CSV table of C-alpha atoms and ligand atoms in Angstrom, one decimal:
chain,number,residue,atom,x,y,z
F,1,UNK,CA,-83.1,11.8,16.3
F,2,UNK,CA,-83.9,15.3,15.0
F,3,UNK,CA,-85.9,15.7,11.8
F,4,UNK,CA,-84.2,15.0,8.6
F,5,UNK,CA,-83.2,18.3,7.0
F,6,UNK,CA,-80.9,17.3,4.1
F,7,UNK,CA,-82.1,16.9,0.5
F,8,UNK,CA,-80.5,14.9,-2.2
F,9,UNK,CA,-78.8,16.7,-5.1
F,10,UNK,CA,-77.3,14.7,-8.0
F,11,UNK,CA,-74.6,12.6,-6.3
F,12,UNK,CA,-74.5,14.9,-3.3
F,13,UNK,CA,-76.7,16.5,-0.7
F,14,UNK,CA,-77.9,20.0,0.2
F,15,UNK,CA,-78.8,21.6,3.5
F,16,UNK,CA,-79.7,25.2,4.4
F,17,UNK,CA,-76.2,26.6,4.2
F,18,UNK,CA,-74.2,23.7,2.7
F,19,UNK,CA,-73.6,21.7,-0.5
F,20,UNK,CA,-72.1,18.2,-0.1
F,21,UNK,CA,-70.6,16.9,-3.3
F,22,UNK,CA,-68.3,14.1,-4.6
F,23,UNK,CA,-64.5,14.6,-4.6
F,24,UNK,CA,-62.7,15.9,-7.6
F,25,UNK,CA,-58.9,15.8,-8.2
F,26,UNK,CA,-58.9,19.6,-7.7
F,27,UNK,CA,-59.6,18.8,-4.0
F,28,UNK,CA,-56.1,17.3,-3.4
F,29,UNK,CA,-54.6,20.5,-1.9
F,30,UNK,CA,-57.7,20.9,0.4
F,31,UNK,CA,-57.3,17.4,1.7
F,32,UNK,CA,-53.6,17.9,2.2
F,33,UNK,CA,-54.3,21.1,4.2
F,34,UNK,CA,-56.7,19.1,6.5
F,35,UNK,CA,-53.9,16.6,7.2
F,36,UNK,CA,-51.5,19.5,7.9
F,37,UNK,CA,-53.9,21.0,10.4
F,38,UNK,CA,-54.5,17.8,12.4
F,39,UNK,CA,-54.1,17.9,16.1
F,40,UNK,CA,-50.7,16.6,17.3
F,41,UNK,CA,-52.6,14.0,19.4
F,42,UNK,CA,-53.7,12.3,16.1
F,43,UNK,CA,-51.4,9.3,15.3
F,44,UNK,CA,-48.4,10.3,13.2
F,45,UNK,CA,-49.5,8.1,10.2
F,46,UNK,CA,-52.5,10.3,9.7
F,47,UNK,CA,-50.7,13.6,9.8
F,48,UNK,CA,-48.5,15.4,7.4
F,49,UNK,CA,-44.8,14.6,8.1
F,50,UNK,CA,-42.1,17.2,8.4
F,51,UNK,CA,-40.9,16.4,4.9
F,52,UNK,CA,-44.3,16.9,3.5
F,53,UNK,CA,-45.7,13.4,3.1
F,54,UNK,CA,-48.3,12.5,1.8
F,55,UNK,CA,-47.6,14.6,-1.2
F,56,UNK,CA,-50.2,16.4,-3.5
F,57,UNK,CA,-49.8,13.5,-6.0
F,58,UNK,CA,-50.6,11.0,-3.2
F,59,UNK,CA,-53.8,13.0,-2.4
F,60,UNK,CA,-54.7,13.0,-6.1
F,61,UNK,CA,-54.2,9.3,-6.3
F,62,UNK,CA,-56.4,8.8,-3.2
F,63,UNK,CA,-59.2,10.9,-4.8
F,64,UNK,CA,-59.0,9.0,-8.1
F,65,UNK,CA,-59.2,5.7,-6.4
F,66,UNK,CA,-61.9,6.7,-3.9
F,67,UNK,CA,-65.1,4.6,-3.9
F,68,UNK,CA,-68.0,6.2,-2.1
F,69,UNK,CA,-69.0,3.2,0.0
F,70,UNK,CA,-71.1,2.8,2.0
F,71,UNK,CA,-73.7,5.2,0.5
F,72,UNK,CA,-73.3,8.2,0.4
F,73,UNK,CA,-69.6,7.8,1.1
F,74,UNK,CA,-67.5,10.8,2.1
F,75,UNK,CA,-68.6,14.1,0.5
F,76,UNK,CA,-66.8,17.4,0.2
F,77,UNK,CA,-68.6,20.2,2.0
F,78,UNK,CA,-68.9,23.7,0.6
F,79,UNK,CA,-70.9,26.8,1.5
F,80,UNK,CA,-73.8,27.2,-0.9
F,81,UNK,CA,-72.7,30.7,-1.9
F,82,UNK,CA,-69.0,29.6,-2.4
F,83,UNK,CA,-67.1,27.0,-4.3
F,84,UNK,CA,-64.2,26.5,-1.9
F,85,UNK,CA,-64.2,23.3,0.2
F,86,UNK,CA,-64.4,23.8,3.9
F,87,UNK,CA,-64.6,20.1,5.1
F,88,UNK,CA,-65.8,16.7,4.4
F,89,UNK,CA,-68.5,14.6,6.0
F,90,UNK,CA,-70.0,11.2,5.2
F,91,UNK,CA,-69.8,7.4,5.8
F,92,UNK,CA,-66.9,5.0,5.8
F,93,UNK,CA,-66.7,1.3,6.5
F,94,UNK,CA,-66.6,0.6,10.2
F,95,UNK,CA,-63.0,-0.6,10.5
F,96,UNK,CA,-62.5,-0.4,14.2
F,97,UNK,CA,-65.6,-1.9,15.8
F,98,UNK,CA,-66.3,-4.4,13.0
F,99,UNK,CA,-70.0,-4.2,13.7
F,100,UNK,CA,-70.8,-3.9,10.0
F,101,UNK,CA,-72.6,-0.6,10.6
F,102,UNK,CA,-71.3,2.4,8.6
F,103,UNK,CA,-69.2,4.9,10.5
F,104,UNK,CA,-69.9,8.6,10.4
F,105,UNK,CA,-66.8,10.8,9.8
F,106,UNK,CA,-66.3,14.5,9.5
F,107,UNK,CA,-63.4,17.0,9.4
F,108,UNK,CA,-63.4,20.7,8.7
F,109,UNK,CA,-60.7,23.4,8.1
F,110,UNK,CA,-60.0,25.2,11.3
F,111,UNK,CA,-61.1,28.5,9.8
F,112,UNK,CA,-64.6,27.1,9.5
F,113,UNK,CA,-65.0,25.7,13.1
F,114,UNK,CA,-67.6,27.0,15.4
F,115,UNK,CA,-70.4,27.9,13.0
F,116,UNK,CA,-72.4,24.7,13.3
F,117,UNK,CA,-71.3,23.4,9.9
F,118,UNK,CA,-70.2,19.9,11.0
F,119,UNK,CA,-73.6,19.5,12.8
F,120,UNK,CA,-75.5,20.7,9.7
F,121,UNK,CA,-73.5,18.5,7.3
F,122,UNK,CA,-73.7,15.5,9.5
F,123,UNK,CA,-77.5,15.9,9.9
F,124,UNK,CA,-77.8,15.8,6.1
F,125,UNK,CA,-75.7,12.6,5.9
F,126,UNK,CA,-77.6,10.9,8.7
F,127,UNK,CA,-80.9,11.7,7.0
F,128,UNK,CA,-79.5,10.2,3.7
F,129,UNK,CA,-78.2,7.2,5.6
F,130,UNK,CA,-81.7,6.5,7.0
F,131,UNK,CA,-83.2,7.0,3.5
F,132,UNK,CA,-81.0,4.3,1.9
F,133,UNK,CA,-81.9,1.9,4.7
F,134,UNK,CA,-79.0,1.9,7.1
F,135,UNK,CA,-80.4,1.0,10.6
F,136,UNK,CA,-77.5,2.1,12.8
F,137,UNK,CA,-74.4,4.2,12.4
F,138,UNK,CA,-71.3,4.1,14.6
F,139,UNK,CA,-68.7,6.7,15.3
F,140,UNK,CA,-65.3,6.4,16.9
F,141,UNK,CA,-63.9,9.5,18.7
F,142,UNK,CA,-60.9,10.2,21.0
F,143,UNK,CA,-62.1,11.0,24.4
F,144,UNK,CA,-60.4,14.5,24.3
F,145,UNK,CA,-62.3,15.5,21.2
F,146,UNK,CA,-65.0,17.6,22.8
F,147,UNK,CA,-66.2,19.3,19.6
F,148,UNK,CA,-66.7,16.0,17.9
F,149,UNK,CA,-68.5,14.5,20.9
F,150,UNK,CA,-70.8,17.5,21.0
F,151,UNK,CA,-71.7,17.1,17.3
F,152,UNK,CA,-72.3,13.4,17.7
F,153,UNK,CA,-74.5,14.0,20.8
F,154,UNK,CA,-76.7,16.4,18.9
F,155,UNK,CA,-77.2,13.7,16.2
F,156,UNK,CA,-78.4,11.1,18.7
F,157,UNK,CA,-75.2,9.1,19.1
F,158,UNK,CA,-74.7,7.5,22.5
F,159,UNK,CA,-71.6,6.1,24.1
F,160,UNK,CA,-71.7,2.3,23.9
F,161,UNK,CA,-69.1,2.0,26.8
F,162,UNK,CA,-66.7,0.2,24.4
F,163,UNK,CA,-63.4,1.9,24.2
F,164,UNK,CA,-60.0,1.2,22.8
F,165,UNK,CA,-57.3,2.1,25.3
F,166,UNK,CA,-54.5,4.2,23.9
F,167,UNK,CA,-52.3,5.9,26.5
F,168,UNK,CA,-50.4,7.8,23.8
F,169,UNK,CA,-53.1,9.3,21.6
F,170,UNK,CA,-56.1,9.1,24.0
F,171,UNK,CA,-58.7,6.4,24.3
F,172,UNK,CA,-61.1,5.9,21.4
F,173,UNK,CA,-64.7,5.8,22.3
F,174,UNK,CA,-67.3,3.9,20.3
F,175,UNK,CA,-70.7,5.7,19.9
F,176,UNK,CA,-73.8,4.4,18.1
F,177,UNK,CA,-77.0,5.9,16.7
F,178,UNK,CA,-80.2,4.1,15.8
F,179,UNK,CA,-81.8,5.5,12.7
F,180,UNK,CA,-85.2,3.8,12.8
L,201,COA,C1,-65.1,18.1,15.2
L,201,COA,C2,-65.3,19.2,14.1
L,201,COA,C3,-65.7,18.6,12.8
L,201,COA,C4,-66.4,20.2,14.6
L,201,COA,O1,-66.7,21.1,13.5
L,201,COA,P1,-67.6,22.4,13.8
L,201,COA,O2,-68.1,22.8,12.4
L,201,COA,O3,-66.8,23.4,14.5
L,201,COA,O4,-68.7,21.8,14.7
L,201,COA,P2,-70.1,22.6,15.1
L,201,COA,O5,-69.9,24.0,15.0
L,201,COA,O6,-71.2,22.0,14.3
L,201,COA,O7,-70.3,22.1,16.6
L,201,COA,C5,-69.2,22.0,17.5
L,201,COA,C6,-69.7,22.1,18.9
L,201,COA,O8,-68.7,21.7,19.8
L,201,COA,C7,-68.5,22.8,20.7
L,201,COA,N1,-67.1,22.9,21.0
L,201,COA,C8,-66.1,23.0,20.2
L,201,COA,N2,-64.9,23.0,20.8
L,201,COA,C9,-65.2,22.8,22.1
L,201,COA,C10,-64.5,22.7,23.3
L,201,COA,N3,-63.1,22.7,23.3
L,201,COA,N4,-65.1,22.4,24.5
L,201,COA,C11,-66.5,22.4,24.5
L,201,COA,N5,-67.2,22.5,23.4
L,201,COA,C12,-66.6,22.7,22.3
L,201,COA,C13,-69.0,24.0,20.0
L,201,COA,O9,-69.4,25.0,20.9
L,201,COA,C14,-70.2,23.4,19.3
L,201,COA,O10,-71.3,23.2,20.1
L,201,COA,P3,-72.5,24.3,20.1
L,201,COA,O11,-73.1,24.4,18.7
L,201,COA,O12,-73.5,23.7,21.1
L,201,COA,O13,-72.0,25.6,20.6
L,201,COA,C15,-64.0,20.1,13.9
L,201,COA,O14,-63.6,20.6,15.2
L,201,COA,C16,-62.9,19.3,13.3
L,201,COA,O15,-62.8,19.3,12.1
L,201,COA,N6,-62.0,18.7,14.1
L,201,COA,C17,-60.9,18.0,13.6
L,201,COA,C18,-61.3,16.7,12.9
L,201,COA,C19,-62.1,15.8,13.9
L,201,COA,O16,-61.9,15.8,15.1
L,201,COA,N7,-63.1,15.1,13.3
L,201,COA,C20,-63.9,14.1,14.1
L,201,COA,C21,-63.1,12.9,14.4
L,201,COA,S1,-64.1,11.8,15.4
């Protein structure tokens, strides 16, 4: 693993260029835009429908009910010199592999791709995960998602060889990183 470069800030994290902070209701439109931008290979239930579902109110309800578990949960990412969200990054419960290890997740607006932001944000989250005592993290990623696989590789995630076959949306690979 690379050296930890994130620092803790209130309920969030800081890195050289980024601030990672908890969600507020005002982030509903941002979260809906992420859904609207999702790749057509993402399963339909996780993309915005033609008639605009989930709605802004649905997104607000999700934010109001969101519990940041496991620590530090999912955090909204902003540039330090700006207050507009560009993505999110953090930990979710490992639902697919059921290993019990937290799962790393990240997603950024297309306008911010290609600047190393996902790698930088994820490094801060991985450092925090190690500080709070998580021993391993997992990640699930579709085999066609080269950008995500590149980010995960830089963070020390390795392919476990486990995969969920999906001829429609692409196989999901299970990756794992040891933190200590
Ligand atoms: C995956 C994602 C978060 C990456 O965000 P990002 O800020 O652009 O990532 P970074 O800039 O830190 O790193 C991306 C790396 O992938 C590389 N990359 C991107 N697209 C690529 C492609 N099609 N082929 C090969 N490499 C590619 C970039 O060159 C970069 O590597 P480098 O730094 O060595 O040049 C972003 O593409 C995204 O939000 N995708 C949709 C959501 C998603 O897939 N989330 C992950 C689910 S597992």
